[in-house]
Tab-separated table of C-alpha atoms in Angstrom:
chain	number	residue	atom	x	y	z
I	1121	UNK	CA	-7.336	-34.183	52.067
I	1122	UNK	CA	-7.491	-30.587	53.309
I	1123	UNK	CA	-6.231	-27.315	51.362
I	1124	UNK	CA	-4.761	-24.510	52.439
I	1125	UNK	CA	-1.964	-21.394	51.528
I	1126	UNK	CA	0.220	-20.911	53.806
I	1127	UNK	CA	1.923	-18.249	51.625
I	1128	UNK	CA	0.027	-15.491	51.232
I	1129	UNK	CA	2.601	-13.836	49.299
I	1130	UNK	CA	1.994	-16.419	46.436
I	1131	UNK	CA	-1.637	-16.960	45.707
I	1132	UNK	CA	-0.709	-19.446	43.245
I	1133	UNK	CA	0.658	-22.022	45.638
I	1134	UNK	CA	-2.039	-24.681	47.201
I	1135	UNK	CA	-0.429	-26.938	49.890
I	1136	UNK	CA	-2.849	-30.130	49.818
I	1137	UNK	CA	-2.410	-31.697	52.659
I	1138	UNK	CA	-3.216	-35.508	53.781
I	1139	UNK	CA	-3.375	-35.987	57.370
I	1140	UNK	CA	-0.729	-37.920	57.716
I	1141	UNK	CA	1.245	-37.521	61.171
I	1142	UNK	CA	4.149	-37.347	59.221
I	1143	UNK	CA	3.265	-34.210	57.391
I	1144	UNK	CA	3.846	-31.537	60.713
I	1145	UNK	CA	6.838	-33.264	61.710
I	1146	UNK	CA	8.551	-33.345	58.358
I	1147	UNK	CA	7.313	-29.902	56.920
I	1148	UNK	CA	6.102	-31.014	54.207
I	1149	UNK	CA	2.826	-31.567	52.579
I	1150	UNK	CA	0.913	-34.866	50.346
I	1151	UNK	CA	1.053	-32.229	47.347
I	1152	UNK	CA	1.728	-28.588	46.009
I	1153	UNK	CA	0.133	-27.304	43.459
I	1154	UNK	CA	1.474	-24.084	41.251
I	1155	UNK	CA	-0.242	-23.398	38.261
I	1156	UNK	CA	-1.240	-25.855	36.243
I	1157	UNK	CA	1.011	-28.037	37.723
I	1158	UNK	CA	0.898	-30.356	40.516
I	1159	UNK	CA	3.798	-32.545	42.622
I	1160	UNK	CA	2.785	-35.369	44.726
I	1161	UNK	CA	4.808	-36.299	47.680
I	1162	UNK	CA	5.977	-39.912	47.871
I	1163	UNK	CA	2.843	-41.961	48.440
I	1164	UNK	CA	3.463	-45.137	50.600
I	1165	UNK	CA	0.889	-48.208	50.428
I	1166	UNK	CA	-0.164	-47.377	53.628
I	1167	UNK	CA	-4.407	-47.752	54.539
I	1168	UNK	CA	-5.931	-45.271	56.859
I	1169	UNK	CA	-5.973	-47.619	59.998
I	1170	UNK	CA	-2.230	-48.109	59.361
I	1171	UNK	CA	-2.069	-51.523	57.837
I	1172	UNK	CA	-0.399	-52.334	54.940
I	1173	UNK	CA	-1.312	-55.117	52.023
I	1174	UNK	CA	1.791	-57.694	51.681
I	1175	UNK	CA	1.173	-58.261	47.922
I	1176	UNK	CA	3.595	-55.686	46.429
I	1177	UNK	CA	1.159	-54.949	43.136
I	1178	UNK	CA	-1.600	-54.508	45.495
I	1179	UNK	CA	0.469	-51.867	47.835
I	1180	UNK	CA	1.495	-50.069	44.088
I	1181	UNK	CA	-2.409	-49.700	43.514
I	1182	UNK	CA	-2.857	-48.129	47.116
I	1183	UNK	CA	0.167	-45.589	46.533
I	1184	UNK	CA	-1.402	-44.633	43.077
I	1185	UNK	CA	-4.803	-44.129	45.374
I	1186	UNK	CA	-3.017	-41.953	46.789
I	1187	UNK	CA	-1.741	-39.979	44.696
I	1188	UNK	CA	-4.964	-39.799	42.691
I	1189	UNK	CA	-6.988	-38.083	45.846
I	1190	UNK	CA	-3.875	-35.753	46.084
I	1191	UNK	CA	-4.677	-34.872	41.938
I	1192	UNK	CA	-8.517	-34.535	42.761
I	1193	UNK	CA	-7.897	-32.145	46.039
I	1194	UNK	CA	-5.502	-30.053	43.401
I	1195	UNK	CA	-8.375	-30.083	40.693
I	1196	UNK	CA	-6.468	-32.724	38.213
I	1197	UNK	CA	-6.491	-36.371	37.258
I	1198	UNK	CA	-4.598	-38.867	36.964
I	1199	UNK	CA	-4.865	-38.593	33.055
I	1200	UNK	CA	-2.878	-35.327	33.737
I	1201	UNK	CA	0.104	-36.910	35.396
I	1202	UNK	CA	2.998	-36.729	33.164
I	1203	UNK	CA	5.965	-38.428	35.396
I	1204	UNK	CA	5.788	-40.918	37.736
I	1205	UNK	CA	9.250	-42.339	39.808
I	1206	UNK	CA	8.825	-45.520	41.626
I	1207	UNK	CA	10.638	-46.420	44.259
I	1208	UNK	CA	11.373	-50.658	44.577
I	1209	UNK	CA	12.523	-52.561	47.797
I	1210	UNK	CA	13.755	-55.498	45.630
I	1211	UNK	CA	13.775	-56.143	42.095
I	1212	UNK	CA	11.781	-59.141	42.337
I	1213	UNK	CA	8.641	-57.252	43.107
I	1214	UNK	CA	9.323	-55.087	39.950
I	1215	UNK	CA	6.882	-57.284	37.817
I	1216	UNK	CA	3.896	-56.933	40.472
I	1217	UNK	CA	4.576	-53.492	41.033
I	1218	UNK	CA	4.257	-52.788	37.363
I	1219	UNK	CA	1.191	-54.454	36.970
I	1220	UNK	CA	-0.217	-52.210	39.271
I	1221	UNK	CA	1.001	-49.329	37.360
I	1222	UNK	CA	0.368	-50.293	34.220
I	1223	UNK	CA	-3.410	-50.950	35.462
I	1224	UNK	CA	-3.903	-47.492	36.100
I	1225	UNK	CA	-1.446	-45.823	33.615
I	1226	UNK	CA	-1.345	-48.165	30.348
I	1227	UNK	CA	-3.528	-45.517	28.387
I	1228	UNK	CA	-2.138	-42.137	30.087
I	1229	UNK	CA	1.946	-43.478	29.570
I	1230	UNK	CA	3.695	-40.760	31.486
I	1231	UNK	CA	7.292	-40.552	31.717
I	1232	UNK	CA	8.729	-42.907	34.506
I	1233	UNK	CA	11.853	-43.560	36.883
I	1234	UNK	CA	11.692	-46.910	38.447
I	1235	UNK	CA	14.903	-47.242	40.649
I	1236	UNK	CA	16.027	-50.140	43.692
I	1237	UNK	CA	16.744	-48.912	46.962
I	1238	UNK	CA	18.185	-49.610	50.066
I	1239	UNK	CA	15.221	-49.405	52.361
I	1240	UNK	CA	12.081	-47.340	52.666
I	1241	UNK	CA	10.705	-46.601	55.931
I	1242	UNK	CA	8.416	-49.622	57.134
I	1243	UNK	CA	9.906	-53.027	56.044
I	1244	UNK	CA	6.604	-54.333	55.156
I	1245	UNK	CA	6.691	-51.310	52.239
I	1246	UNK	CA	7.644	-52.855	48.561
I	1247	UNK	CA	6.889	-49.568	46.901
I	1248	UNK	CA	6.790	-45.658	47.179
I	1249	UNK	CA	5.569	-43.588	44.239
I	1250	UNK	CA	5.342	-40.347	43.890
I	1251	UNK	CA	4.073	-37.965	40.774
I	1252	UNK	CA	3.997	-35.004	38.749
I	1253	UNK	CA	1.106	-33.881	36.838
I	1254	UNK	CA	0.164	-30.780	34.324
I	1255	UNK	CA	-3.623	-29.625	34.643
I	1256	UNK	CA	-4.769	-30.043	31.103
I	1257	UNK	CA	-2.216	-32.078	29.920
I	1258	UNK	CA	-4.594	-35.233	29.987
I	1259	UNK	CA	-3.620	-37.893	27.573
């Protein structure tokens, strides 16, 4: 993860950026933070050399990864993450996909959208997640 403010004019804003080649040609970053608060991109279960785990729980636990080194760059936890939405391929991997969730937010409980869709941008994705946290707002 690297840091960085491109706005000068608004000292409170901390683009956190994760490398991905996706980031320059999209304009957009892995996470802004303002304030106490913090928005993470949607995290795809994607591993640094590229590959991606079949099993759709597994893939949920690599998004929520993620978004967890996104929190840690922005100086927050996952205990401060107060939404989540979730983003399915097929409702059949719902169950797996909450497991994964549920492993790493069963005691925190933040709000959560969990919505079917079309397509996400690699067939072999089951999952996208992406999160909003509150510094100080751990549960």
């Amino acid at each position: 993860m690297v840091t960085n403010n491109p706005a000068p004019k608004n000292p409170a804003r901390i683009n956190i950026s994760s490398g991905s080649p996706f980031e320059p040609v999209m304009g957009f970053c892995r996470a802004v933070a303002v304030g106490d608060r913090v928005f993470v991109s949607g995290s795809a279960p994607i591993w640094p050399d590229g590959s991606v785990n079949p099993d759709p729980e597994a893939q949920a636990t690599r998004c929520i990864d993620i978004i967890e080194a996104a929190l840690v760059e922005a100086g927050a936890t996952l205990a401060d993450v107060v939404r989540t939405r979730v983003y399915l391929t097929d409702v059949a991997v719902f169950e797996a996909v909450a497991r994964g969730h549920g492993a790493r937010f069963a005691d925190i409980r933040p709000a959560n959208t969990t919505v079917v869709v079309s397509a996400l941008l690699n067939p072999a994705w089951h999952v996208e997640i992406e999160a909003e946290a509150v510094i100080g707002a751990r549960a």
